[in-house]
Coordinates of C-alpha atoms and ligand atoms in Angstrom, one line a residue:
X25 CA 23.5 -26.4 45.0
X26 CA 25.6 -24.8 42.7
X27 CA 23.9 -26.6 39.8
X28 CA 20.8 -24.9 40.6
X29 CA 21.5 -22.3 41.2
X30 CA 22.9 -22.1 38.0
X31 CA 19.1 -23.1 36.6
X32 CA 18.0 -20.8 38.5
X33 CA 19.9 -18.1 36.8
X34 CA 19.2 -19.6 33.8
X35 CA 16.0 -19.8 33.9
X36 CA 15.2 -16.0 34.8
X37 CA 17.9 -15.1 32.1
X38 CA 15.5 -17.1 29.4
X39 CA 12.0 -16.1 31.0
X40 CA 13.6 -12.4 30.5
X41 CA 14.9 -12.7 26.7
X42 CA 10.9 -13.9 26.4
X43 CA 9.1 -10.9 28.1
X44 CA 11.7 -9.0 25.7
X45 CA 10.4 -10.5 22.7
X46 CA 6.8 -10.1 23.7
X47 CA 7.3 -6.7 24.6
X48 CA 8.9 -6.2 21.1
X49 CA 5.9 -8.0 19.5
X50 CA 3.0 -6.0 21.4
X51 CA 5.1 -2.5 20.6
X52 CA 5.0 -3.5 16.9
X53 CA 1.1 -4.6 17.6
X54 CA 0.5 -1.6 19.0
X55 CA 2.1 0.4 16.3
X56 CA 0.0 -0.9 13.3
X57 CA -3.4 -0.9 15.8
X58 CA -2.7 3.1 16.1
X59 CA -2.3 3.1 12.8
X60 CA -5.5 1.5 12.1
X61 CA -7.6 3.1 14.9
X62 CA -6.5 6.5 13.3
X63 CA -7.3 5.4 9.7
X64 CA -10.8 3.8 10.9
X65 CA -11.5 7.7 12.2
X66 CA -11.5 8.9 8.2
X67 CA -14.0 6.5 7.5
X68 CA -16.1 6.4 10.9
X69 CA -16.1 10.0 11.0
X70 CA -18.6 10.6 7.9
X71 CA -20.6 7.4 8.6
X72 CA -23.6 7.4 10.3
X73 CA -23.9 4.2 11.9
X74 CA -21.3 1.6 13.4
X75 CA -18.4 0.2 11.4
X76 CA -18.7 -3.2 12.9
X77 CA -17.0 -5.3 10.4
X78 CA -15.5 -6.3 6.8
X79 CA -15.6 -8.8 4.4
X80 CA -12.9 -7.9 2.2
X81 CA -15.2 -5.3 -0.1
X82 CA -17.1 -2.9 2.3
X83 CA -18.1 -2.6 5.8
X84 CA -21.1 -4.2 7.4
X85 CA -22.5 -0.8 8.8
X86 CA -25.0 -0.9 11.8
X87 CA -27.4 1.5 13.1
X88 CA -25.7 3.6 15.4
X89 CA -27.7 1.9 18.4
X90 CA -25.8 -1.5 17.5
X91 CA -25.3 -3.4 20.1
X92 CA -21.5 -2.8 19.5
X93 CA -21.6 0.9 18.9
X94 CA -19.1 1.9 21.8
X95 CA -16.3 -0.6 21.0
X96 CA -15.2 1.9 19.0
X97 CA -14.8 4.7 21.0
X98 CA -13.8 2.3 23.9
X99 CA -10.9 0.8 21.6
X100 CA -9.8 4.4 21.0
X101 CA -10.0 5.1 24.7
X102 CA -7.7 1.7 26.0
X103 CA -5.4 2.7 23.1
X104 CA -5.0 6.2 25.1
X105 CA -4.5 4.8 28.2
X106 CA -1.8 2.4 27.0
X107 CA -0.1 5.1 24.9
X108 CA -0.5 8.5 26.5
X109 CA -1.2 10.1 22.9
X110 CA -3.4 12.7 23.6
X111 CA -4.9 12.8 19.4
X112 CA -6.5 8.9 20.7
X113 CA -7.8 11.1 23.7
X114 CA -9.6 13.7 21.5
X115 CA -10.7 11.1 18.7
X116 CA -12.1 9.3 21.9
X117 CA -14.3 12.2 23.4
X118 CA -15.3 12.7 19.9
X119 CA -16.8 9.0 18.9
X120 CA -18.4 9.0 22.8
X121 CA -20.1 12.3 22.6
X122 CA -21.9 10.7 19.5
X123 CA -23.7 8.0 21.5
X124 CA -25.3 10.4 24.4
X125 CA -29.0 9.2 23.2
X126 CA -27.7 5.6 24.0
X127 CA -27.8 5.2 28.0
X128 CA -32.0 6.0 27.5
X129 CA -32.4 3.0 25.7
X130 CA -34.4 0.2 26.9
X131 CA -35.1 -1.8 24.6
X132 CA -31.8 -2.9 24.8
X133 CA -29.6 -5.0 27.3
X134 CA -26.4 -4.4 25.5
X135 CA -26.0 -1.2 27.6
X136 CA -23.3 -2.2 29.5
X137 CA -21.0 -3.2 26.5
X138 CA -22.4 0.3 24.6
X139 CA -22.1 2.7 27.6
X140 CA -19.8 0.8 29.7
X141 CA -17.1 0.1 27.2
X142 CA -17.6 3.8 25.7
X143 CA -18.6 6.6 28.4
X144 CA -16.9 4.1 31.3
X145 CA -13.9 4.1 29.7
X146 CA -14.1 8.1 29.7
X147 CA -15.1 7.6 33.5
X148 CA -11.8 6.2 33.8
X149 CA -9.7 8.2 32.0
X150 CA -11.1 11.6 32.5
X151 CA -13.3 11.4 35.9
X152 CA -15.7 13.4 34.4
X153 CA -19.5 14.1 35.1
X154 CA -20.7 13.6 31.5
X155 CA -19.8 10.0 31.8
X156 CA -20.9 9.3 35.2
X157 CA -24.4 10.6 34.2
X158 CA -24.2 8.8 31.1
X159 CA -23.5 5.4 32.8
X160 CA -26.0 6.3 35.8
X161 CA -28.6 6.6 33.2
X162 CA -27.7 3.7 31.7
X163 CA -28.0 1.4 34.9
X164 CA -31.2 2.6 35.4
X165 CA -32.5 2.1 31.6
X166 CA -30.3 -1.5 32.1
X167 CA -32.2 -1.9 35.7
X168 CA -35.6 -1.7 34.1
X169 CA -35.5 -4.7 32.3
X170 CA -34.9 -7.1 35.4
X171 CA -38.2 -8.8 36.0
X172 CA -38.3 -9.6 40.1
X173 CA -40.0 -12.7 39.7
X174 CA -37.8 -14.1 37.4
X175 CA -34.3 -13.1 38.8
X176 CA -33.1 -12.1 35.6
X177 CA -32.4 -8.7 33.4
X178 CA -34.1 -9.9 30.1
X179 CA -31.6 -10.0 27.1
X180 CA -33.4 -9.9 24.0
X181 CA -37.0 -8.4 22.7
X182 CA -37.2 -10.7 20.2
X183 CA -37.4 -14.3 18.9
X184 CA -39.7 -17.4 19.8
X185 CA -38.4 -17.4 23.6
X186 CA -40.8 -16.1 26.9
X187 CA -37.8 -14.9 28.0
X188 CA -34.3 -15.3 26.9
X189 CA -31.2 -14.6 28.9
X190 CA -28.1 -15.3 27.1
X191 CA -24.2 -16.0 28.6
X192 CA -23.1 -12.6 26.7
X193 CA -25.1 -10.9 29.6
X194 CA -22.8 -11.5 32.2
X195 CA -20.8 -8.7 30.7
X196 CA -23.6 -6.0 31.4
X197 CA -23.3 -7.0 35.1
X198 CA -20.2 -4.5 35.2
X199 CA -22.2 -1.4 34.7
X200 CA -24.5 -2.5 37.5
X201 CA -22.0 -2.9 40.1
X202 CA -20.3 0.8 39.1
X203 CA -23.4 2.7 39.3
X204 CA -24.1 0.8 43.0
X205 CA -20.3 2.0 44.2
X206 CA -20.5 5.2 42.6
X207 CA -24.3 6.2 43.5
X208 CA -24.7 4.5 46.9
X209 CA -27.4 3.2 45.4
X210 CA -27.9 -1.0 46.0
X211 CA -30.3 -1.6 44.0
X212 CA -28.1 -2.0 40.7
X213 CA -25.9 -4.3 42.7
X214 CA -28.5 -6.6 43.7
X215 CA -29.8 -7.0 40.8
X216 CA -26.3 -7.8 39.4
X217 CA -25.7 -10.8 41.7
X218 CA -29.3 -12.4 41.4
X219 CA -28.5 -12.5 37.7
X220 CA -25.4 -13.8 38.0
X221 CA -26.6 -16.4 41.1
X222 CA -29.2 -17.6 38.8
X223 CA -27.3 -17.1 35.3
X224 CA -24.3 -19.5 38.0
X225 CA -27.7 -22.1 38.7
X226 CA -29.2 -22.7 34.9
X227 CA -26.2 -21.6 32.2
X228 CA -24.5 -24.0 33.3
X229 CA -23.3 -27.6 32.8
X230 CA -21.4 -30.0 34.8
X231 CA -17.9 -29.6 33.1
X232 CA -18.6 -25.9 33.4
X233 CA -19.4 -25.0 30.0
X234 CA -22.5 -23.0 29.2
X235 CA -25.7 -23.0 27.1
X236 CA -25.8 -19.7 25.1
X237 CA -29.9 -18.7 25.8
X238 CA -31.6 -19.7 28.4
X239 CA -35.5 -19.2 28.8
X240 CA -37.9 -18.6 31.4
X241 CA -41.2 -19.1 32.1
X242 CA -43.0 -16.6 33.8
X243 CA -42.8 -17.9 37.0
X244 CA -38.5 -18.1 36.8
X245 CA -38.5 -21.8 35.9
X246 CA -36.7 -22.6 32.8
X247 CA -38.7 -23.1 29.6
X248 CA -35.9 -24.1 27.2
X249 CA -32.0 -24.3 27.2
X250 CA -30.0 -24.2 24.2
X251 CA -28.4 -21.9 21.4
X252 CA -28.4 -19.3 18.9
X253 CA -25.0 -18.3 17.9
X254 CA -23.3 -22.0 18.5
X255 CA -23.1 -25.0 16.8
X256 CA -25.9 -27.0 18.1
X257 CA -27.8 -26.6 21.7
X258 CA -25.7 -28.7 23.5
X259 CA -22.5 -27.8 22.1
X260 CA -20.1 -25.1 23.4
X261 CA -19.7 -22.0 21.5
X262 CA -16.4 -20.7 22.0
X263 CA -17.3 -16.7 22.4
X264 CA -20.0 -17.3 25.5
X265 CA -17.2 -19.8 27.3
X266 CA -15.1 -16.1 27.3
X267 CA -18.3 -14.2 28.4
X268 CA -18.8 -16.7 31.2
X269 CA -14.9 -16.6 32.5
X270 CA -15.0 -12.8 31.6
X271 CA -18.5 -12.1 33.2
X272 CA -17.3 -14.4 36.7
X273 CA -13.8 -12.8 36.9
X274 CA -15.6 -9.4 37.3
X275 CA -18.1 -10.2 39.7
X276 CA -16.0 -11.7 42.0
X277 CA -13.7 -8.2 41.8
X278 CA -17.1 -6.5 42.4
X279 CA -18.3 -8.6 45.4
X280 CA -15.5 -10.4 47.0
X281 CA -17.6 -13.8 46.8
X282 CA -15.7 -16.8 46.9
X283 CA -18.3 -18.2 44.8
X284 CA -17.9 -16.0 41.4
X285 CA -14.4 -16.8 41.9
X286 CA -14.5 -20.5 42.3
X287 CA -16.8 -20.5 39.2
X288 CA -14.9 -18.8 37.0
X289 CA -11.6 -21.2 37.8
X290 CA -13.9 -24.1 36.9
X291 CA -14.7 -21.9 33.2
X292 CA -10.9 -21.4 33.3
X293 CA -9.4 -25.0 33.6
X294 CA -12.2 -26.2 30.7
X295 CA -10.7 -23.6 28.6
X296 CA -7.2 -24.6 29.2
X297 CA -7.9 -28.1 28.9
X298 CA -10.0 -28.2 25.4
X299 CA -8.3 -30.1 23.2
X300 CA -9.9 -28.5 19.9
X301 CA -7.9 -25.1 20.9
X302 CA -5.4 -25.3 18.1
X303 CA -1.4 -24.5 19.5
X304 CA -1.3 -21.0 19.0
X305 CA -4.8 -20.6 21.4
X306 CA -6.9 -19.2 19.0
X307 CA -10.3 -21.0 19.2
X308 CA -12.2 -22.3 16.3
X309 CA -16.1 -20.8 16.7
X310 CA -17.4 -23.4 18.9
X311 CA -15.0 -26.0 20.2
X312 CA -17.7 -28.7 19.2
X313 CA -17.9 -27.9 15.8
X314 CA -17.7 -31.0 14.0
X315 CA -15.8 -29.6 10.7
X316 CA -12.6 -28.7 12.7
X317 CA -10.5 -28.1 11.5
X318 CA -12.1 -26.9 8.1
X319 CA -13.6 -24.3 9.8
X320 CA -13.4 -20.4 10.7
X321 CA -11.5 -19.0 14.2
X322 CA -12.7 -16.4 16.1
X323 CA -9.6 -14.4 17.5
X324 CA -13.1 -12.3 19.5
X325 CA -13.2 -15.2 21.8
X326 CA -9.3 -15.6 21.9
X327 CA -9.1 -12.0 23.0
X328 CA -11.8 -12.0 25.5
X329 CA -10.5 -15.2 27.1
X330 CA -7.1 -13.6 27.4
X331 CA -8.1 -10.0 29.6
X332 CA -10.6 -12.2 31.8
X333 CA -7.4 -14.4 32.3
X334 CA -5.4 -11.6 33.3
X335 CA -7.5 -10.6 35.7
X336 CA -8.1 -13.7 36.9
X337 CA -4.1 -14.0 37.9
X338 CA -4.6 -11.7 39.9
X339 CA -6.7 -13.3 42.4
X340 CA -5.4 -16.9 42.8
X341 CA -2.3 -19.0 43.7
X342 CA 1.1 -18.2 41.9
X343 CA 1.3 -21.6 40.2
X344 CA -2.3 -20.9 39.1
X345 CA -1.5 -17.5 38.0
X346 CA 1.2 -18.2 36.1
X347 CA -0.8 -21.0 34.0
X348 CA -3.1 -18.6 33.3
X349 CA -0.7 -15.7 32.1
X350 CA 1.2 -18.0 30.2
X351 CA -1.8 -19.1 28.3
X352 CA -2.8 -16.0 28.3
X353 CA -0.2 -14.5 26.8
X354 CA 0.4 -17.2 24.0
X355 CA -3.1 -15.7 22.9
X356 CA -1.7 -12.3 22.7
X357 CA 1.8 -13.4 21.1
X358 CA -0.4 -15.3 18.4
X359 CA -2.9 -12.4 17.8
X360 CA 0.3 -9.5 17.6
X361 CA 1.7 -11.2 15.0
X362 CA 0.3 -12.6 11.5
X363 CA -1.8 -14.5 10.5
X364 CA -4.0 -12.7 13.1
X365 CA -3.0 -9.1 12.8
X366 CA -3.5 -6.7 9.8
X367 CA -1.3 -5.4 7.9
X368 CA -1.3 -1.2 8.2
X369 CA -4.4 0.1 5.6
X370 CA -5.7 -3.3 5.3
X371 CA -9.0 -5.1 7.1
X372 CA -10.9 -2.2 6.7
X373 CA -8.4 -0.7 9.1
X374 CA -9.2 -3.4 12.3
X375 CA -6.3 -4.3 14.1
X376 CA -7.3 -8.0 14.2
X377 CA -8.7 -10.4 11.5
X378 CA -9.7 -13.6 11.6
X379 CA -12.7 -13.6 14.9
X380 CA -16.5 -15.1 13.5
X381 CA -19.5 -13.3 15.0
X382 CA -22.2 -16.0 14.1
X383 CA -21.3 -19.0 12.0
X384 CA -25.0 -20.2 12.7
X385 CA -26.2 -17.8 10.9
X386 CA -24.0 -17.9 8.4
X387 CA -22.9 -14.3 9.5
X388 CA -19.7 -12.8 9.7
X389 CA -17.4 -15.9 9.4
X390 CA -13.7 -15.1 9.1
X391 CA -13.9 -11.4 9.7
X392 CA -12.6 -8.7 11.6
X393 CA -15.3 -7.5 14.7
X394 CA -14.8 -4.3 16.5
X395 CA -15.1 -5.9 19.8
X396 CA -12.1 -8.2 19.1
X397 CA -10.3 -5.4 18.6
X398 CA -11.7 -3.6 21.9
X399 CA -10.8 -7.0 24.3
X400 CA -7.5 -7.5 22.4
X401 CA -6.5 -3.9 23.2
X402 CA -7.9 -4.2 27.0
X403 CA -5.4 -7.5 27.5
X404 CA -2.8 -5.9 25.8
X405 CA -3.2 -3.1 29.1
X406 CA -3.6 -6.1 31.6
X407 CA -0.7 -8.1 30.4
X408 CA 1.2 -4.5 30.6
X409 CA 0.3 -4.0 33.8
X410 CA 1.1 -6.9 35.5
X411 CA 4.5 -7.2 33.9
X412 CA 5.6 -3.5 34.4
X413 CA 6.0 -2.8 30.6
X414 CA 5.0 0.9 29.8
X415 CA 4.2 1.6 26.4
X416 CA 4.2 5.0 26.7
X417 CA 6.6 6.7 24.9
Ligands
LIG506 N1 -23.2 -10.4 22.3 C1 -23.2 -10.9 21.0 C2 -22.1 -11.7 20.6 O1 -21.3 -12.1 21.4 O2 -22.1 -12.1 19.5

């Protein structure tokens, strides 16, 4: 008795010195990202367009309706709410108010990750009616590309598809289910769970990983399965297997249904069992790539993986949840710390190197992404969160 109690002790006392050390790491992270975020704003501030990336020499600069334009802003607000610093506040309202013509887009369906990572943010922290409008809008721009017959918002305008919905989509669903709550209104929140009932049906195969685009024909059977950013069609592409767990996570917080929740456990345990997931958690671009391990991470996927983890703790077993957070957070111990995270007034002043937006393409391997940073930042506040660590100062 005494003897294990002894462990007992023991083992708190080490578990302890850890959360000490990781809370040590993510205050230096978080030192060198506000450093960054604040450098970013003397370049972002005279550029017209989005500061998506680097490769070492200049920035890869996108239109400003970029289908990443509000990571931005949204980084700028998590770093707010994790710091209390009101300058991340103003430099916030600042980079959102730029993107007011965005919510009237539809020719998009990136409007959740654009409005909802950018004026919900805002929502959050200020409670204010600018945003509100701005994401009310933006369901209803985001509504009107949902084809009834098909079940399914559309994702992209272009391409040789009828009509391609891809993984990444899931994370739009968010928006949806907001302006439902906040309006009263059910239409966005129908819409939401046919996508994701049907997205649940034909994304997926039977050791839960996904296809990146699915097609449709007209009537809502499917015309093709297979890929665009990934390896090959049948292979799994390491950034939608986050969207999916991500995309799941939220929809059961949304709904309550035991089935969003059940599917995203199943994305879960094939992420925690992939054997290509290299020791520190960081994923090489698709886990089927068959040059690992010659070929490029993509800390993005890492980072997305790790907040839809968090929140995943939150509604499962103990045991469960503390497989999760400890994977988790051996994703944000590797990404806080070199070779991952930049040294202050380097990477073109991103917080994280190291994430691949589309090998396929031959496009943006080996690079710092703005969303990395965005989903890196929003674990950093889960992981906070649930261990009581306050970082405010
Ligand atoms: N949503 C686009 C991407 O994940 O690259």
């Amino acid at each position: 008795m005494k003897k294990l109690l002894l462990l007992c002790v023991a083992g708190i006392l080490i578990s302890c010195a850890s959360n000490q050390n990781t809370c040590a790491l993510l205050d230096h992270a978080l030192s060198v990202a506000g450093k960054q975020l604040l450098s970013m704003d003397s370049v972002a501030d005279t550029t017209s367009g989005v500061l998506r990336s680097w490769d070492g020499e200049g920035y890869k600069i996108m239109p400003h309706t970029d289908w990443t334009c509000g990571f931005y802003p949204g980084t700028l607000w998590l770093y707010y709410q994790l710091t209390g610093q009101e300058k991340f506040c103003a430099l916030a309202k600042k980079y959102t108010a730029r993107l007011s013509d965005i919510p009237a887009l539809t020719d998009t369906h990136d409007l959740g990750f654009m409005v909802f990572c950018s004026y919900g943010k805002q929502q959050e922290c200020l409670r204010d009616s600018v945003s509100a409008a701005a994401i009310l809008k933006a369901a209803e721009s985001l509504a009107s590309r949902f084809n009834e017959k098909i079940g399914l918002i559309r994702s992209w305008d272009f391409g040789p598809w009828n009509y391609p919905v891809i993984i990444d989509n899931m994370m739009n669903l968010e928006m949806l289910f907001w302006a439902s709550e906040q309006s009263g209104v059910s239409k966005y929140r129908q819409i939401a769970i046919q996508h994701a009932d049907k997205t649940m049906l034909n994304h997926f195969r039977e050791d839960a990983s996904s296809y990146h685009v699915v097609s449709y024909n007209d009537d809502g059977t499917v015309e093709s399965k297979g890929t665009f950013q990934g390896y090959s069609d049948d292979s799994r592409w390491a950034r939608g297997q986050a969207w999916g767990l991500y995309g799941y996570t939220m929809c059961f917080r949304h709904t309550g249904f035991e089935r969003y929740l059940a599917h995203a456990r199943r994305i879960a345990e094939l992420i925690l069992a992939q054997e290509s997931i290299p020791e520190d958690g960081i994923p090489y671009w698709d886990y089927d790539s068959p040059d690992i391990p010659d070929t490029a991470r993509d800390a993005s996927a890492a980072a997305i993986t790790a907040s839809a983890l968090l929140e995943l703790c939150e509604y499962v077993s103990d045991e469960d949840a503390t497989r999760y957070e400890r994977y988790a957070k051996n994703i944000l111990c590797s990404l806080s710390a070199e070779p991952y995270l930049a040294m202050p007034g380097s990477n073109g002043y991103f917080i994280l190197k190291h994430s691949t937006g589309a090998a396929s393409l031959g496009s943006e391997i080996d690079v710092p992404l703005n969303y990395a940073d965005y989903y890196y930042l929003e674990a950093v506040g889960r992981f906070a969160r649930r261990n009581n660590i306050n970082f405010k100062k």
